[in-house]
Coordinates of C-alpha atoms and ligand atoms in Angstrom, one line a residue:
M672 CA 26.2 59.0 -66.6
N673 CA 25.2 59.4 -70.2
L674 CA 25.3 62.7 -72.1
I675 CA 22.9 62.8 -75.0
T676 CA 23.4 65.5 -77.7
Q677 CA 20.5 66.3 -80.1
P678 CA 21.7 67.4 -83.5
K679 CA 21.0 70.6 -85.5
N680 CA 20.3 73.1 -82.8
P681 CA 21.9 76.4 -83.8
L682 CA 24.1 78.0 -81.1
R683 CA 23.6 81.7 -80.6
G684 CA 24.5 84.3 -78.0
S685 CA 27.5 85.1 -75.8
V686 CA 29.2 83.3 -72.8
V687 CA 32.0 83.8 -70.3
L688 CA 33.9 80.7 -69.4
P689 CA 35.4 79.4 -66.2
G690 CA 39.1 80.2 -65.6
D691 CA 41.9 78.5 -67.4
K692 CA 42.9 75.1 -65.9
S693 CA 46.6 75.5 -66.3
I694 CA 46.7 79.0 -64.9
S695 CA 44.3 77.9 -62.0
H696 CA 46.7 75.1 -61.0
R697 CA 49.7 77.4 -61.0
A698 CA 47.9 80.2 -59.2
A699 CA 46.9 77.9 -56.3
L700 CA 50.3 76.4 -55.9
F701 CA 52.4 79.5 -56.5
A702 CA 50.2 81.5 -54.1
A703 CA 50.8 78.8 -51.4
L704 CA 54.6 79.2 -52.0
A705 CA 54.4 83.0 -51.7
Y706 CA 54.4 85.1 -48.6
G707 CA 51.1 86.9 -47.9
E708 CA 47.5 86.7 -49.0
S709 CA 46.7 86.0 -52.7
C710 CA 43.3 86.8 -54.3
I711 CA 42.6 84.8 -57.4
Q712 CA 39.4 85.6 -59.2
N713 CA 37.7 83.4 -61.9
F714 CA 39.5 80.4 -60.4
L715 CA 38.4 77.1 -62.1
L716 CA 36.5 75.0 -59.6
S717 CA 36.6 71.5 -61.2
G718 CA 37.7 68.0 -60.3
V719 CA 41.4 68.5 -61.1
T720 CA 41.7 71.8 -59.3
H721 CA 39.9 70.5 -56.2
V722 CA 42.6 67.8 -56.1
M723 CA 45.3 70.4 -56.1
L724 CA 43.5 72.4 -53.4
A725 CA 43.0 69.2 -51.3
A726 CA 46.7 68.4 -51.6
L727 CA 47.6 71.9 -50.5
K728 CA 45.3 71.6 -47.5
S729 CA 47.1 68.3 -46.5
L730 CA 50.3 70.3 -46.6
G731 CA 48.9 72.7 -44.1
V732 CA 48.0 75.6 -46.5
N733 CA 45.0 77.7 -45.6
Y734 CA 42.5 79.0 -48.1
Q735 CA 38.9 80.1 -48.6
I736 CA 36.7 79.9 -51.7
N737 CA 34.1 82.7 -52.1
G738 CA 32.0 82.0 -55.3
N739 CA 34.8 81.5 -57.8
T740 CA 37.4 83.6 -56.0
L741 CA 40.2 81.7 -54.2
I742 CA 41.9 83.4 -51.3
I743 CA 45.1 81.7 -50.2
Q744 CA 47.3 82.5 -47.2
G745 CA 50.8 81.9 -48.5
C746 CA 53.5 81.3 -45.9
G747 CA 56.3 79.9 -48.2
L748 CA 57.5 76.4 -48.9
Q749 CA 59.2 75.9 -45.5
S750 CA 55.9 76.4 -43.7
F751 CA 54.4 73.3 -45.5
Q752 CA 53.7 70.4 -43.1
T753 CA 54.5 66.7 -43.7
P754 CA 51.1 65.2 -44.9
A755 CA 49.6 62.4 -42.9
G756 CA 49.5 60.0 -45.9
A757 CA 50.2 59.9 -49.6
L758 CA 49.0 63.0 -51.5
N759 CA 46.2 62.0 -53.8
C760 CA 46.6 63.7 -57.2
G761 CA 43.5 62.0 -58.6
N762 CA 43.6 62.1 -62.4
S763 CA 45.7 65.2 -62.5
A764 CA 49.2 64.9 -63.9
T765 CA 49.6 68.7 -63.6
T766 CA 49.0 68.4 -59.8
L767 CA 51.5 65.6 -59.4
R768 CA 54.3 67.1 -61.6
L769 CA 54.0 70.6 -60.3
L770 CA 53.8 69.5 -56.6
A771 CA 56.8 67.2 -57.1
G772 CA 58.9 70.2 -58.4
A773 CA 57.9 72.3 -55.5
L774 CA 58.2 69.6 -52.8
V775 CA 61.7 68.4 -53.6
G776 CA 63.0 71.7 -52.2
S777 CA 61.0 71.3 -48.9
G778 CA 63.2 68.8 -47.1
R779 CA 60.1 66.7 -46.3
A780 CA 59.2 63.1 -47.1
V781 CA 56.1 63.1 -49.3
I782 CA 54.4 60.4 -51.5
L783 CA 52.5 61.6 -54.6
D784 CA 50.0 59.2 -55.9
G785 CA 46.7 59.2 -57.9
S786 CA 44.1 57.2 -59.8
P787 CA 44.9 54.1 -61.8
G788 CA 44.8 56.3 -64.9
L789 CA 47.4 58.7 -63.5
R790 CA 49.6 55.7 -62.4
R791 CA 49.9 54.8 -66.1
R792 CA 51.3 58.2 -67.1
P793 CA 55.1 58.7 -67.6
M794 CA 56.8 60.3 -64.6
D795 CA 60.4 59.4 -65.5
R796 CA 60.4 62.7 -67.4
I797 CA 60.4 64.6 -64.1
V798 CA 62.3 62.0 -61.9
A799 CA 65.5 62.1 -64.1
P800 CA 66.1 65.8 -64.1
L801 CA 65.0 66.3 -60.5
R802 CA 67.6 63.7 -59.5
E803 CA 70.2 65.7 -61.5
M804 CA 69.3 68.6 -59.3
G805 CA 70.2 66.5 -56.3
A806 CA 66.6 65.5 -55.3
S807 CA 66.1 62.2 -53.7
I808 CA 63.1 60.9 -55.6
Q809 CA 61.8 57.4 -56.6
S810 CA 59.1 56.2 -59.0
Q811 CA 57.5 52.8 -59.6
N812 CA 59.1 51.8 -62.9
G813 CA 58.8 55.4 -64.2
C814 CA 55.3 55.9 -62.9
A815 CA 53.4 57.1 -59.7
P816 CA 53.5 56.6 -56.8
I817 CA 56.4 59.0 -56.6
E818 CA 58.3 59.1 -53.3
I819 CA 60.2 62.2 -52.4
L820 CA 62.7 61.8 -49.6
P821 CA 64.5 64.7 -47.8
S822 CA 67.6 65.7 -49.8
T823 CA 70.5 68.0 -49.2
L824 CA 69.4 71.5 -49.8
P825 CA 69.8 73.8 -51.6
L826 CA 69.4 71.7 -54.8
K827 CA 71.8 72.2 -57.8
G828 CA 70.9 74.4 -60.7
I829 CA 71.1 72.4 -64.0
G830 CA 71.0 72.7 -67.7
Y831 CA 68.5 70.3 -69.1
T832 CA 67.1 69.6 -72.6
L833 CA 63.6 68.1 -72.6
P834 CA 63.2 65.3 -75.2
V835 CA 59.6 66.4 -75.7
A836 CA 58.3 69.9 -75.1
S837 CA 56.2 69.9 -72.0
A838 CA 55.0 72.8 -69.8
Q839 CA 54.3 70.4 -66.9
V840 CA 57.9 69.2 -66.9
K841 CA 59.3 72.7 -67.5
T842 CA 57.2 74.1 -64.6
C843 CA 58.2 71.2 -62.3
L844 CA 61.9 72.1 -62.9
L845 CA 61.3 75.8 -62.5
L846 CA 59.7 75.2 -59.1
A847 CA 62.6 73.0 -58.1
A848 CA 65.0 75.7 -59.5
L849 CA 63.5 78.2 -57.0
N850 CA 65.4 76.3 -54.3
A851 CA 68.6 75.7 -56.2
D852 CA 72.0 77.3 -55.5
S853 CA 72.5 78.5 -59.1
P854 CA 70.5 79.3 -62.3
T855 CA 68.6 76.6 -64.2
T856 CA 68.4 76.4 -67.9
I857 CA 65.7 74.4 -69.7
I858 CA 65.7 73.8 -73.4
E859 CA 62.7 72.6 -75.3
P860 CA 62.4 71.5 -79.0
E861 CA 59.2 73.6 -79.2
F862 CA 57.9 76.3 -77.0
S863 CA 55.3 74.9 -74.6
R864 CA 52.8 77.1 -72.7
D865 CA 54.6 79.8 -70.7
H866 CA 52.0 80.6 -68.0
S867 CA 54.5 79.7 -65.2
E868 CA 57.1 82.0 -66.5
R869 CA 54.7 84.9 -66.8
M870 CA 53.3 84.3 -63.3
L871 CA 56.7 83.8 -61.6
R872 CA 57.9 87.1 -63.2
S873 CA 54.9 88.9 -61.7
M874 CA 55.9 87.4 -58.3
G875 CA 59.4 88.9 -58.5
V876 CA 61.4 86.0 -60.0
E877 CA 63.8 86.5 -62.9
V878 CA 62.9 84.1 -65.7
T879 CA 63.9 84.7 -69.3
G880 CA 62.8 83.0 -72.5
E881 CA 64.5 83.1 -75.9
I882 CA 64.9 81.2 -79.1
I883 CA 68.4 79.7 -79.6
T884 CA 70.1 77.7 -82.3
A885 CA 71.3 74.2 -81.3
A886 CA 74.6 72.7 -82.5
D887 CA 72.8 70.9 -85.3
G888 CA 71.2 74.1 -86.5
R889 CA 67.7 73.4 -85.1
Q890 CA 65.8 76.2 -83.4
M891 CA 65.2 75.5 -79.7
F892 CA 63.5 77.4 -76.9
Q893 CA 65.5 78.2 -73.8
T894 CA 64.0 79.2 -70.5
V895 CA 66.4 80.4 -67.7
L896 CA 65.5 80.9 -64.1
T897 CA 68.3 83.3 -63.2
Q898 CA 67.5 84.1 -59.7
P899 CA 66.7 81.3 -57.2
D900 CA 64.3 82.1 -54.4
H901 CA 66.6 82.7 -51.5
P902 CA 66.7 85.3 -50.0
L903 CA 64.0 86.4 -52.4
A904 CA 60.4 85.6 -51.3
L905 CA 57.7 85.2 -53.9
K906 CA 55.1 88.1 -53.9
P907 CA 51.5 87.1 -53.5
L908 CA 49.1 87.2 -56.5
N909 CA 46.1 89.5 -57.1
I910 CA 44.8 88.2 -60.5
K911 CA 41.7 87.5 -62.5
I912 CA 42.2 84.3 -64.5
P913 CA 41.2 84.4 -68.2
G914 CA 38.5 82.0 -69.6
D915 CA 40.0 78.6 -70.5
F916 CA 40.9 78.5 -74.2
S917 CA 40.8 74.7 -74.1
A918 CA 37.2 74.9 -72.9
A919 CA 36.4 77.5 -75.5
A920 CA 37.8 75.1 -78.2
F921 CA 34.7 72.9 -77.8
L922 CA 32.3 75.8 -78.2
I923 CA 34.3 77.1 -81.2
V924 CA 34.1 73.7 -83.0
A925 CA 30.5 73.3 -82.1
A926 CA 29.5 76.7 -83.6
L927 CA 31.6 75.9 -86.7
I928 CA 29.9 72.6 -87.5
T929 CA 26.3 73.5 -86.4
P930 CA 24.4 75.3 -89.2
D931 CA 23.1 78.9 -88.4
S932 CA 25.4 79.2 -85.3
N933 CA 26.9 82.5 -84.3
I934 CA 28.5 82.9 -80.8
T935 CA 30.8 85.1 -78.9
I936 CA 33.0 83.7 -76.1
R937 CA 34.1 86.6 -74.0
Q938 CA 37.4 87.2 -72.2
V939 CA 39.2 84.0 -73.2
G940 CA 43.0 83.5 -72.7
L941 CA 44.7 84.1 -76.0
N942 CA 48.3 83.2 -75.1
S943 CA 49.8 82.2 -78.4
T944 CA 51.4 79.1 -76.9
R945 CA 47.8 77.8 -76.5
T946 CA 45.9 79.1 -79.6
G947 CA 47.3 76.7 -82.3
L948 CA 43.8 75.4 -82.9
L949 CA 42.6 78.9 -84.0
D950 CA 45.3 79.0 -86.7
V951 CA 44.4 75.5 -87.9
L952 CA 40.7 76.2 -88.0
I953 CA 41.2 79.5 -90.0
D954 CA 43.3 77.5 -92.5
M955 CA 40.3 75.1 -92.8
G956 CA 38.1 78.1 -93.8
A957 CA 36.6 78.9 -90.4
T958 CA 35.1 82.4 -89.8
I959 CA 36.6 83.4 -86.5
L960 CA 37.1 87.0 -85.3
I961 CA 39.0 88.2 -82.3
S962 CA 37.9 91.5 -80.6
N963 CA 38.3 93.4 -77.4
Q964 CA 41.9 92.3 -76.9
S965 CA 43.8 93.3 -73.8
T966 CA 46.5 92.0 -71.4
R967 CA 45.4 91.0 -68.0
N968 CA 47.9 90.1 -65.4
G969 CA 50.5 89.4 -68.0
E970 CA 48.2 87.1 -70.1
P971 CA 46.6 88.2 -73.4
V972 CA 42.7 87.9 -73.4
G973 CA 40.0 88.7 -75.9
D974 CA 36.6 87.8 -77.3
I975 CA 36.3 85.1 -79.9
I976 CA 33.4 85.4 -82.4
V977 CA 32.6 82.2 -84.3
K978 CA 30.1 81.6 -87.1
H979 CA 29.0 78.3 -88.8
S980 CA 31.5 77.7 -91.6
R981 CA 32.2 75.3 -94.4
L982 CA 35.5 73.6 -93.4
R983 CA 38.0 71.9 -95.6
G984 CA 40.6 69.3 -94.6
V985 CA 44.0 70.3 -93.3
Q986 CA 47.5 68.9 -92.4
V987 CA 48.7 69.4 -88.8
A988 CA 52.3 68.5 -87.9
G989 CA 55.6 69.8 -86.4
E990 CA 55.6 72.9 -84.3
Q991 CA 51.8 73.3 -84.5
I992 CA 51.4 70.2 -82.2
V993 CA 52.5 71.7 -78.9
R994 CA 50.4 74.9 -79.4
M995 CA 47.2 72.8 -79.6
I996 CA 48.2 69.7 -77.6
D997 CA 44.9 69.5 -75.7
E998 CA 42.7 70.4 -78.7
F999 CA 43.1 67.3 -80.9
P1000 CA 39.9 65.7 -79.7
A1001 CA 38.0 69.0 -80.5
F1002 CA 39.9 69.3 -83.8
A1003 CA 38.9 65.8 -84.8
A1004 CA 35.2 66.7 -84.4
A1005 CA 35.8 69.7 -86.8
A1006 CA 37.7 67.5 -89.3
A1007 CA 35.0 64.9 -89.2
F1008 CA 32.5 67.4 -90.9
A1009 CA 35.1 69.1 -93.1
E1010 CA 35.3 68.5 -96.9
G1011 CA 38.3 66.3 -97.7
A1012 CA 41.0 64.6 -95.6
S1013 CA 42.7 66.0 -92.5
V1014 CA 46.0 64.4 -91.4
V1015 CA 47.8 64.8 -88.1
H1016 CA 51.5 63.8 -87.7
D1017 CA 54.2 64.2 -85.0
A1018 CA 51.6 64.0 -82.3
G1019 CA 52.7 60.7 -80.5
E1020 CA 52.6 62.6 -77.2
L1021 CA 48.8 62.3 -77.4
R1022 CA 49.2 58.7 -76.3
N1023 CA 50.4 59.9 -72.9
K1024 CA 47.4 62.0 -72.0
E1025 CA 44.3 61.2 -69.9
S1026 CA 43.8 58.3 -72.3
D1027 CA 45.8 57.1 -75.3
R1028 CA 44.2 59.9 -77.2
I1029 CA 45.1 58.5 -80.6
S1030 CA 43.8 55.0 -80.3
V1031 CA 40.8 55.8 -78.1
L1032 CA 39.8 58.8 -80.2
C1033 CA 39.9 56.7 -83.3
E1034 CA 38.0 53.8 -81.7
E1035 CA 35.2 55.9 -80.4
M1036 CA 34.8 58.3 -83.4
R1037 CA 34.6 55.3 -85.6
R1038 CA 31.7 54.0 -83.6
L1039 CA 29.8 57.2 -84.4
G1040 CA 30.5 56.7 -88.1
V1041 CA 33.6 59.0 -88.6
D1042 CA 36.0 57.7 -91.2
I1043 CA 39.2 57.9 -89.1
V1044 CA 42.5 55.9 -89.4
E1045 CA 45.1 55.6 -86.7
H1046 CA 48.8 56.3 -87.3
T1047 CA 51.6 55.8 -84.8
D1048 CA 52.0 59.5 -84.4
G1049 CA 48.5 60.8 -85.3
F1050 CA 45.5 60.1 -87.3
E1051 CA 43.7 60.7 -90.6
I1052 CA 40.1 61.7 -91.0
K1053 CA 38.1 61.7 -94.3
G1054 CA 35.4 64.4 -93.6
D1055 CA 31.7 63.7 -94.3
A1056 CA 28.8 66.0 -93.6
R1057 CA 26.5 63.0 -93.1
I1058 CA 27.9 61.2 -90.0
T1059 CA 25.4 58.9 -88.4
G1060 CA 25.9 59.4 -84.6
G1061 CA 25.1 56.7 -82.0
L1062 CA 26.8 55.5 -78.8
A1063 CA 30.3 56.1 -77.7
D1064 CA 32.3 56.0 -74.4
A1065 CA 34.5 58.5 -72.7
H1066 CA 37.2 56.1 -71.5
G1067 CA 37.7 58.2 -68.4
D1068 CA 39.0 61.1 -70.5
H1069 CA 37.2 64.5 -70.1
R1070 CA 38.2 65.9 -73.5
L1071 CA 37.3 62.8 -75.3
A1072 CA 33.8 62.9 -73.8
M1073 CA 33.3 66.5 -74.8
S1074 CA 34.6 66.0 -78.4
L1075 CA 32.4 62.9 -78.9
S1076 CA 29.3 64.9 -77.8
L1077 CA 30.3 67.6 -80.4
I1078 CA 29.8 65.1 -83.1
G1079 CA 26.1 65.0 -82.0
M1080 CA 25.7 68.7 -82.8
A1081 CA 25.8 68.0 -86.5
S1082 CA 25.2 64.2 -87.0
R1083 CA 22.1 62.7 -88.5
Q1084 CA 21.1 61.0 -85.2
P1085 CA 21.8 61.9 -81.6
V1086 CA 25.1 61.0 -79.9
T1087 CA 25.1 59.4 -76.4
V1088 CA 28.4 59.5 -74.5
S1089 CA 28.6 57.1 -71.6
G1090 CA 31.0 57.9 -68.7
A1091 CA 30.3 61.6 -69.3
E1092 CA 30.6 62.5 -65.6
I1093 CA 34.4 62.7 -66.3
I1094 CA 33.7 66.1 -68.0
S1095 CA 33.5 67.7 -64.6
E1096 CA 37.3 67.2 -64.2
S1097 CA 37.9 70.3 -66.3
F1098 CA 34.6 71.8 -67.4
P1099 CA 31.7 71.2 -65.0
E1100 CA 29.5 73.8 -66.8
F1101 CA 29.9 72.1 -70.2
S1102 CA 26.3 71.0 -70.7
Q1103 CA 24.8 74.2 -69.1
T1104 CA 26.9 76.4 -71.3
F1105 CA 25.6 74.7 -74.4
L1106 CA 22.0 74.8 -73.1
D1107 CA 22.4 78.6 -72.5
L1108 CA 23.5 79.0 -76.2
G1109 CA 20.5 76.9 -77.5
G1110 CA 22.1 73.5 -77.7
K1111 CA 20.1 70.4 -76.6
L1112 CA 22.1 68.2 -74.3
V1113 CA 20.6 65.9 -71.7
L1114 CA 22.4 64.2 -68.8
E1115 CA 20.9 61.0 -67.7
S1116 CA 22.2 58.8 -64.9
Ligands
S3P2114 C1 49.6 71.4 -69.0 C2 50.5 71.1 -70.0 C3 50.2 70.0 -71.0 C4 48.7 69.8 -71.2 C5 48.0 69.7 -69.9 C6 48.2 70.9 -69.0 C7 50.0 72.4 -68.0 O1 50.8 68.8 -70.6 O2 48.4 68.7 -72.0 O3 46.6 69.5 -70.0 O4 49.1 72.9 -67.3 O5 51.2 72.6 -67.9 P1 52.3 68.5 -71.0 O6 53.1 69.5 -70.4 O7 52.6 67.1 -70.4 O8 52.4 68.5 -72.5

């Protein structure tokens, strides 16, 4: 499917976005692990969360979906059934890594597999620490399919330092730690998103987080699950999920680069482990205001007001990377229209996402006329208000597809993105949301 974006249509008005993808994944799985009925409003219904729900169904979990409310009947991990075949995690590394952490404590044999794209992504980062905890788990040369075999329970609590900050790995280990005989300590070089810790706390688990100083003097981030889940039973959830900041990122950048735009995105998640892009855009000269702030179910939310702005180039590196790890494709679209050069370093982890997000981003942005150069650990863009537009391909990466179509909001000619159906993995309402704000996007099969 092609998505064609017609340039120079100002975006105006206000929108509410579907629920946060990370929180939706966690809410579905954690609710299944709890005892009792959970009610989850504003649940993201998209390709990747359907994959999580289908996996839970294969494990014998019952749920209903009413509109965008998910009702889950949680009966605890020990009620899970052995699935008939391999659990298909589709394109979703979050589904695979989180399920692996939960399932190693179940005493059941389960195979976790997924699309060819998912099979390329590194899984040794969960296999090694789970083995240290006593899990019996195999990969295919560090990748999916992942085979979990029954292991001696309870697992062992461990102290583990992640080589690269990762909320998926941290959450995987926290879920395994629920079934361990002693506390588990996870240390990260940067503080990755902490939605799991917040949610587990609301379910009655003791999880602490603090900054520590390592032996070499570096600041590190330590998460400790002090109280494993037996005899404690997780309490069910009754929550409304905030709008997805990573979806909002595309609207924010679109409004910034499209002349005469002025939009409000209401009730978006503003957890500071996720909002690095806001800080970077403000540094670039963006007019962005936050209002109506509150805390909902332990997560900060608020309205984001964005106006078209003249942007200037910026440097992004170090601890900023993890706080905007999913936003580099959107950031690249902003940098493409900024005055001067923007440089990203320390972002090698982008090569392990739904695509190699450094090389593919550079290749496709270049096809649209963006002056972008690839570095091993990032990229450099020389901004230009007069980008041509043209044809580009999504490479099976939802965020790449959306960011390429952003270029078409302000380029001289339209942008056509092929393979755009992949957008429905995380943001099925993408085109409709832009149409509602006055954008001109057409899907053609
Ligand atoms: C996610 C964490 C990030 C992010 C992904 C979702 C999560 O991955 O890129 O889209 O829900 O925990 P890593 O933990 O691998 O950095």
